[in-house]
Amino acid sequence: MKIEKAYSLSRIGALLNNDMSKVIDKESVKSRGDGNFVKFVAYLQIIGIILVVLGHSFHEYPDGRMGDSVVILKMLQSFRMPLFIFVSGFLMVYASFRKNGAKGFAPFVRSKLKRLLLPYFVLTLITFVPRTFMSGIADDALELTWASLAGSIIHSDRQVIVYYWFIQASFVLLIFSYGWLSLSRHWGIREDRAYWSLFVLFLIMQLFPDYMPKIWALDKIFLYAVFFGGGMLYARYFEDVDKMIPWTKWWFFLSNLGVWIIITPLLRNTDFVSVSSIFGVMMSISAAKWLVERRLTFLDHLMGANYIIFLLSWYVNVVTQQVLSHYTSFPWWVYTLLSLVCGIYIPWLFYRWMQCHPDSRFVRFCALLLGQSLKSPTRKSQ
């Protein structure tokens, strides 16, 4: 018996949970004809997670503001989270409503509770106590009290792991949007009207993020929901959109890059910053489709690991920056490089280890707590 390489992707249904971890036979992907399209989505996720870890790797930059003065870093931050939100909206519609048909609302909620909120609560609780003893190296202090724990869970700006607001925002957007689209079908509302009504609502919401409390990421939801809606619309109309937009043409990518470089610094502190985010997302789509078209596979080893990298990279970032810098005196870029590489590949190694031991009870327990779906690798007789 031999274990095949797990570089290909699972059934489209697994995309509903943003889960790229299950392995399938390569011929199965080819016969369905959607393998390249699924790869495109995977590359979008990989581009997004690399940008996220990069953005968290400048804690020791000499400006004392975690690299806030690095222009290119701030520019990249203009679209990294909008890209993640865009992919979430895309996957929900493409997997649920375009390919497999919508499942019931209750099963969908249960899947999201397991996939998103269980890891959120588990890692928050595990990290809370150690985090309270990190006042000397952390950027903000947490008190060892029940009130502080409750506040860190409820308030998105007081979280134990600060960027977990994305989990809160994704959960709310997924549940709300899925519920609306399901109800629209039940009420006989035209599909196009259901999608566009959601998008218009999200567009209006973007005008009021400053009025929203930082409770369960409401301010972030109002700010980024329009990108979730954009992902939904692209999943709904991508056949038509792809006929009109030359995603893989070099001049199209460079045109978006040029506009993005020019307008991002100009719009950074304005109400129109989302315009630069749109060009950043379009650049990412263009790059992902170009990788598929050219059959470049250097990112394939990261497929399926984006979520676990997101969940665990914070721990690696802290150790390679705040903790290490207390005991060493390396140049700032050493900590940044260590944080970037280790922040991606230590969680990836853990992910690969889980994939290689799917029958272990301990691995299944870890996978459950981390919202991962494991499947034994496809085996063939020699």
Coordinates of C-alpha atoms in Angstrom, one line a residue:
M1 CA 0.0 0.0 0.0
K2 CA 1.1 3.6 -0.6
I3 CA -0.1 7.0 0.5
E4 CA -0.6 9.4 -2.4
K5 CA 0.6 13.0 -2.1
A6 CA -2.1 15.2 -0.6
Y7 CA -1.6 18.2 -2.9
S8 CA -5.0 17.9 -4.6
L9 CA -8.3 19.0 -3.1
S10 CA -11.4 17.5 -1.7
R11 CA -14.9 17.5 -2.9
I12 CA -16.5 20.9 -3.6
G13 CA -18.8 20.4 -0.7
A14 CA -15.9 20.7 1.7
L15 CA -15.4 24.2 0.6
L16 CA -18.5 25.2 2.5
N17 CA -16.3 25.0 5.6
N18 CA -13.3 26.6 3.9
D19 CA -11.8 23.2 4.3
M20 CA -9.2 22.3 1.7
S21 CA -7.6 19.6 3.8
K22 CA -9.3 16.4 2.5
V23 CA -7.5 14.5 -0.2
I24 CA -8.9 12.9 -3.3
D25 CA -7.7 11.1 -6.3
K26 CA -6.2 13.4 -8.9
E27 CA -8.1 11.7 -11.7
S28 CA -11.3 12.4 -9.8
V29 CA -10.6 16.2 -9.9
K30 CA -9.7 16.0 -13.6
S31 CA -12.9 14.1 -14.5
R32 CA -15.1 16.6 -12.8
G33 CA -13.5 19.5 -14.7
D34 CA -13.5 21.8 -11.6
G35 CA -10.0 21.1 -10.3
N36 CA -8.4 24.2 -11.7
F37 CA -11.2 26.4 -10.4
V38 CA -10.8 24.9 -6.9
K39 CA -7.1 25.5 -7.2
F40 CA -7.7 29.1 -7.9
V41 CA -9.7 29.5 -4.7
A42 CA -7.0 27.7 -2.8
Y43 CA -4.4 30.1 -4.2
L44 CA -6.5 33.1 -3.1
Q45 CA -6.5 31.7 0.4
I46 CA -2.8 31.1 0.4
I47 CA -2.0 34.6 -0.9
G48 CA -4.3 36.0 1.9
I49 CA -2.7 34.0 4.7
I50 CA 0.8 34.9 3.6
L51 CA -0.1 38.6 3.7
V52 CA -1.7 38.1 7.2
V53 CA 1.4 36.5 8.7
L54 CA 3.6 39.1 7.0
G55 CA 1.6 41.9 8.5
H56 CA 2.0 40.4 12.0
S57 CA 5.8 40.0 11.6
F58 CA 7.0 43.6 12.1
H59 CA 6.6 43.9 15.9
E60 CA 10.3 44.6 16.4
Y61 CA 10.5 47.2 13.6
P62 CA 12.4 50.2 15.0
D63 CA 9.5 52.7 14.5
G64 CA 7.9 51.3 17.7
R65 CA 4.6 50.9 15.9
M66 CA 5.0 47.4 14.5
G67 CA 6.0 48.6 11.1
D68 CA 3.2 51.2 10.7
S69 CA 5.6 53.5 9.0
V70 CA 6.5 50.9 6.4
V71 CA 4.6 52.2 3.4
I72 CA 4.4 49.0 1.4
L73 CA 3.3 47.1 4.5
K74 CA 0.4 49.5 5.2
M75 CA -0.5 49.3 1.5
L76 CA -0.7 45.5 1.6
Q77 CA -2.9 45.8 4.7
S78 CA -5.4 47.7 2.6
F79 CA -6.7 44.4 1.1
R80 CA -5.5 41.4 3.0
M81 CA -8.6 41.1 5.3
P82 CA -11.0 42.2 2.5
L83 CA -9.6 39.4 0.5
F84 CA -10.3 36.9 3.2
I85 CA -13.8 38.2 3.6
F86 CA -14.3 38.1 -0.2
V87 CA -13.2 34.4 -0.3
S88 CA -15.6 33.5 2.6
G89 CA -18.6 35.0 0.7
F90 CA -17.5 33.3 -2.5
L91 CA -17.1 29.9 -0.9
M92 CA -20.5 30.0 0.8
V93 CA -22.4 30.7 -2.4
Y94 CA -20.3 28.5 -4.7
A95 CA -20.2 25.5 -2.5
S96 CA -23.7 25.7 -1.1
F97 CA -25.9 27.2 -3.7
R98 CA -24.1 26.7 -7.0
K99 CA -22.8 23.2 -6.7
N100 CA -24.4 21.1 -4.0
G101 CA -27.7 22.8 -3.2
A102 CA -28.3 24.5 0.1
K103 CA -28.4 22.3 3.2
G104 CA -30.8 23.1 6.0
F105 CA -30.2 26.2 8.1
A106 CA -29.7 24.2 11.3
P107 CA -27.0 21.9 9.9
F108 CA -25.2 24.9 8.4
V109 CA -25.2 26.7 11.8
R110 CA -23.9 23.5 13.4
S111 CA -21.1 23.2 10.9
K112 CA -20.0 26.8 11.5
L113 CA -20.2 26.5 15.3
K114 CA -17.8 23.5 14.9
R115 CA -15.6 25.0 12.3
L116 CA -15.3 28.6 13.6
L117 CA -16.6 29.2 17.2
L118 CA -15.3 26.0 18.8
P119 CA -11.6 26.8 17.9
Y120 CA -12.2 30.4 18.9
F121 CA -13.4 29.6 22.4
V122 CA -10.9 26.8 22.9
L123 CA -7.9 28.8 22.0
T124 CA -9.1 31.9 23.8
L125 CA -9.6 29.9 27.0
I126 CA -6.2 28.1 26.6
T127 CA -4.4 31.3 26.0
F128 CA -6.1 33.6 28.5
V129 CA -4.1 32.7 31.6
P130 CA -0.7 32.7 30.0
R131 CA -1.6 36.0 28.3
T132 CA -2.3 37.7 31.6
F133 CA 1.2 37.0 32.7
M134 CA 2.7 38.6 29.5
S135 CA 2.2 42.2 30.6
G136 CA 5.9 42.8 30.3
I137 CA 6.1 41.9 26.6
A138 CA 2.5 42.3 25.4
D139 CA 1.2 45.5 23.8
D140 CA -1.8 45.5 26.1
A141 CA -2.4 43.9 29.4
L142 CA -5.2 41.5 30.5
E143 CA -6.3 41.1 34.1
L144 CA -6.7 37.6 35.6
T145 CA -10.4 38.1 36.3
W146 CA -13.7 36.6 35.1
A147 CA -14.7 40.1 33.9
S148 CA -11.6 40.4 31.8
L149 CA -12.1 37.0 30.3
A150 CA -15.7 37.8 29.4
G151 CA -14.6 41.1 28.0
S152 CA -11.9 39.5 25.8
I153 CA -14.5 37.2 24.3
I154 CA -17.2 39.8 23.7
H155 CA -15.2 42.9 22.8
S156 CA -13.3 42.5 19.5
D157 CA -10.7 45.1 20.5
R158 CA -9.9 43.4 23.8
Q159 CA -9.4 39.8 22.5
V160 CA -6.7 37.5 23.8
I161 CA -5.6 37.0 20.3
V162 CA -6.3 40.3 18.6
Y163 CA -6.9 39.2 15.0
Y164 CA -9.5 36.6 16.0
W165 CA -12.1 39.3 15.3
F166 CA -12.1 37.7 11.8
I167 CA -13.7 34.5 13.2
Q168 CA -16.5 36.5 14.8
A169 CA -17.1 38.6 11.7
S170 CA -17.1 35.6 9.4
F171 CA -19.5 33.6 11.6
V172 CA -22.0 36.5 11.7
L173 CA -21.8 37.2 8.0
L174 CA -22.1 33.5 7.0
I175 CA -25.1 32.8 9.3
F176 CA -26.9 36.0 8.3
S177 CA -26.3 35.6 4.6
Y178 CA -27.0 31.9 4.4
G179 CA -30.2 32.5 6.3
W180 CA -31.4 35.3 4.0
L181 CA -30.6 33.3 0.9
S182 CA -32.4 30.2 2.2
L183 CA -35.4 32.2 3.2
S184 CA -35.5 33.9 -0.2
R185 CA -35.7 30.5 -1.8
H186 CA -38.4 29.4 0.5
W187 CA -40.4 32.6 -0.1
G188 CA -40.0 32.3 -3.9
I189 CA -37.9 35.5 -4.2
R190 CA -35.9 35.6 -7.5
E191 CA -32.4 34.4 -6.9
D192 CA -30.8 37.5 -8.5
R193 CA -32.9 39.8 -6.3
A194 CA -31.9 37.9 -3.2
Y195 CA -28.2 38.3 -3.9
W196 CA -28.4 41.9 -5.0
S197 CA -30.5 42.9 -2.0
L198 CA -27.8 41.5 0.3
F199 CA -25.1 43.3 -1.6
V200 CA -26.9 46.6 -1.4
L201 CA -27.5 46.1 2.3
F202 CA -23.8 45.4 2.8
L203 CA -22.9 48.5 0.7
I204 CA -25.1 50.7 2.9
M205 CA -23.6 49.1 6.1
Q206 CA -20.1 50.3 5.0
L207 CA -21.2 53.9 5.6
F208 CA -21.7 53.3 9.4
P209 CA -18.8 51.2 10.8
D210 CA -17.7 54.1 13.1
Y211 CA -21.1 54.1 14.8
M212 CA -20.9 50.4 15.6
P213 CA -19.7 49.2 19.0
K214 CA -16.6 46.9 19.0
I215 CA -18.7 44.0 20.3
W216 CA -18.4 40.7 18.4
A217 CA -16.7 42.6 15.6
L218 CA -19.7 44.6 14.6
D219 CA -17.6 47.5 13.5
K220 CA -15.5 45.2 11.3
I221 CA -18.7 43.5 10.0
F222 CA -20.1 46.8 8.8
L223 CA -16.7 47.8 7.3
Y224 CA -16.0 44.6 5.4
A225 CA -19.4 43.1 4.6
V226 CA -19.4 44.7 1.2
F227 CA -16.4 42.4 0.3
F228 CA -18.4 39.4 1.5
G229 CA -21.2 40.5 -0.8
G230 CA -18.7 40.9 -3.6
G231 CA -17.5 37.4 -3.2
M232 CA -21.1 36.2 -3.2
L233 CA -21.8 38.0 -6.5
Y234 CA -18.7 36.7 -8.1
A235 CA -19.6 33.1 -7.2
R236 CA -23.1 33.7 -8.6
Y237 CA -21.9 35.3 -11.9
F238 CA -18.3 34.1 -12.3
E239 CA -19.0 32.5 -15.7
D240 CA -20.1 35.8 -17.2
V241 CA -17.5 37.9 -15.3
D242 CA -14.6 35.7 -16.4
K243 CA -15.7 36.1 -20.1
M244 CA -15.4 39.9 -19.7
I245 CA -12.3 40.3 -17.5
P246 CA -8.9 39.1 -18.8
W247 CA -7.7 38.0 -15.4
T248 CA -4.6 36.2 -16.6
K249 CA -3.3 38.9 -19.0
W250 CA -0.1 40.5 -17.8
W251 CA -1.3 44.0 -18.7
F252 CA -4.5 43.5 -16.6
F253 CA -2.5 42.6 -13.5
L254 CA 0.0 45.5 -14.0
S255 CA -2.9 48.0 -14.6
N256 CA -4.5 47.0 -11.3
L257 CA -1.1 47.1 -9.6
G258 CA -0.4 50.6 -11.0
V259 CA -3.8 52.0 -9.9
W260 CA -3.5 50.4 -6.5
I261 CA 0.0 51.8 -5.9
I262 CA -1.2 55.3 -6.9
I263 CA -4.5 55.5 -5.0
T264 CA -3.8 53.5 -1.9
P265 CA -1.6 56.2 -0.1
L266 CA -4.1 58.9 -1.3
L267 CA -7.2 57.1 0.1
R268 CA -5.7 55.6 3.2
N269 CA -7.3 58.0 5.7
T270 CA -10.5 58.7 3.8
D271 CA -13.9 57.1 3.5
F272 CA -12.9 55.7 0.1
V273 CA -10.2 53.4 1.2
S274 CA -12.3 50.4 0.1
V275 CA -11.7 51.5 -3.5
S276 CA -8.0 50.6 -3.1
S277 CA -9.0 47.4 -1.4
I278 CA -11.0 46.5 -4.5
F279 CA -8.0 46.8 -6.8
G280 CA -6.0 44.7 -4.3
V281 CA -8.5 41.9 -4.4
M282 CA -8.6 42.1 -8.2
M283 CA -4.8 41.8 -8.2
S284 CA -5.0 38.7 -6.0
I285 CA -7.7 37.1 -8.2
S286 CA -5.5 37.8 -11.3
A287 CA -2.4 36.3 -9.6
A288 CA -4.3 33.2 -8.5
K289 CA -5.7 32.6 -11.9
W290 CA -2.3 33.2 -13.5
L291 CA -0.7 30.6 -11.3
V292 CA -3.4 28.1 -12.3
E293 CA -3.1 28.9 -16.0
R294 CA 0.7 28.6 -15.9
R295 CA 0.5 25.4 -13.8
L296 CA 2.9 26.8 -11.3
T297 CA 2.8 24.5 -8.2
F298 CA 5.2 26.1 -5.7
L299 CA 2.3 27.1 -3.4
D300 CA 0.5 23.7 -3.6
H301 CA 2.2 22.4 -0.5
L302 CA 0.3 25.0 1.5
M303 CA -3.1 24.0 0.2
G304 CA -5.6 23.3 3.0
A305 CA -3.4 24.7 5.8
N306 CA -4.6 28.4 5.6
Y307 CA -7.1 28.1 8.5
I308 CA -4.7 26.3 10.9
I309 CA -2.0 28.8 10.0
F310 CA -4.4 31.6 10.8
L311 CA -5.3 30.0 14.1
L312 CA -1.8 29.1 15.4
S313 CA 0.5 31.7 13.8
W314 CA 0.0 34.2 16.6
Y315 CA 1.8 31.9 19.1
V316 CA 4.7 31.6 16.8
N317 CA 4.8 35.3 16.0
V318 CA 4.9 36.1 19.8
V319 CA 7.7 33.6 20.5
T320 CA 9.9 34.7 17.5
Q321 CA 9.4 38.4 18.2
Q322 CA 8.4 39.6 21.7
V323 CA 9.8 36.7 23.6
L324 CA 13.0 36.1 21.6
S325 CA 13.9 39.8 21.5
H326 CA 14.0 39.8 25.3
Y327 CA 16.9 37.4 25.3
T328 CA 18.7 38.4 22.1
S329 CA 19.8 41.5 20.2
F330 CA 19.4 40.7 16.6
P331 CA 18.6 43.2 13.9
W332 CA 14.8 43.8 13.5
W333 CA 14.7 42.0 10.2
V334 CA 15.9 38.8 11.7
Y335 CA 12.9 38.7 14.0
T336 CA 10.6 39.6 11.1
L337 CA 12.0 36.8 8.9
L338 CA 11.8 34.2 11.6
S339 CA 8.2 35.3 12.4
L340 CA 7.2 35.1 8.8
V341 CA 8.7 31.7 7.9
C342 CA 8.0 30.0 11.3
G343 CA 4.5 31.6 11.5
I344 CA 3.6 29.9 8.2
Y345 CA 5.5 26.6 8.4
I346 CA 5.3 25.5 12.1
P347 CA 1.5 25.4 11.9
W348 CA 1.8 23.8 8.5
L349 CA 4.0 21.1 9.9
F350 CA 1.4 20.4 12.6
Y351 CA -1.2 20.3 9.9
R352 CA 0.8 17.8 7.8
W353 CA 1.4 15.7 10.9
M354 CA -2.3 15.5 11.6
Q355 CA -2.9 14.5 8.0
C356 CA -0.4 11.7 8.2
H357 CA -2.0 10.3 11.4
P358 CA -5.8 10.7 10.8
D359 CA -6.6 7.5 12.7
S360 CA -5.0 8.7 15.9
R361 CA -7.5 9.5 18.7
F362 CA -5.3 12.4 19.8
V363 CA -5.1 13.8 16.3
R364 CA -8.9 13.5 15.8
F365 CA -9.3 15.3 19.2
C366 CA -6.9 18.1 18.1
A367 CA -8.7 18.3 14.7
L368 CA -12.0 18.7 16.5
L369 CA -10.8 21.5 18.7
L370 CA -9.2 23.3 15.8
G371 CA -12.1 23.0 13.4
Q372 CA -10.2 20.8 11.0
S373 CA -11.7 18.0 8.9
L374 CA -9.4 15.0 8.5
K375 CA -9.8 12.2 6.0
S376 CA -7.5 9.2 5.6
P377 CA -5.3 9.6 2.5
T378 CA -6.5 7.8 -0.6
R379 CA -4.8 4.4 -0.8
K380 CA -4.2 2.2 -3.8
S381 CA -2.8 -1.3 -4.0
Q382 CA 0.5 -1.5 -5.6

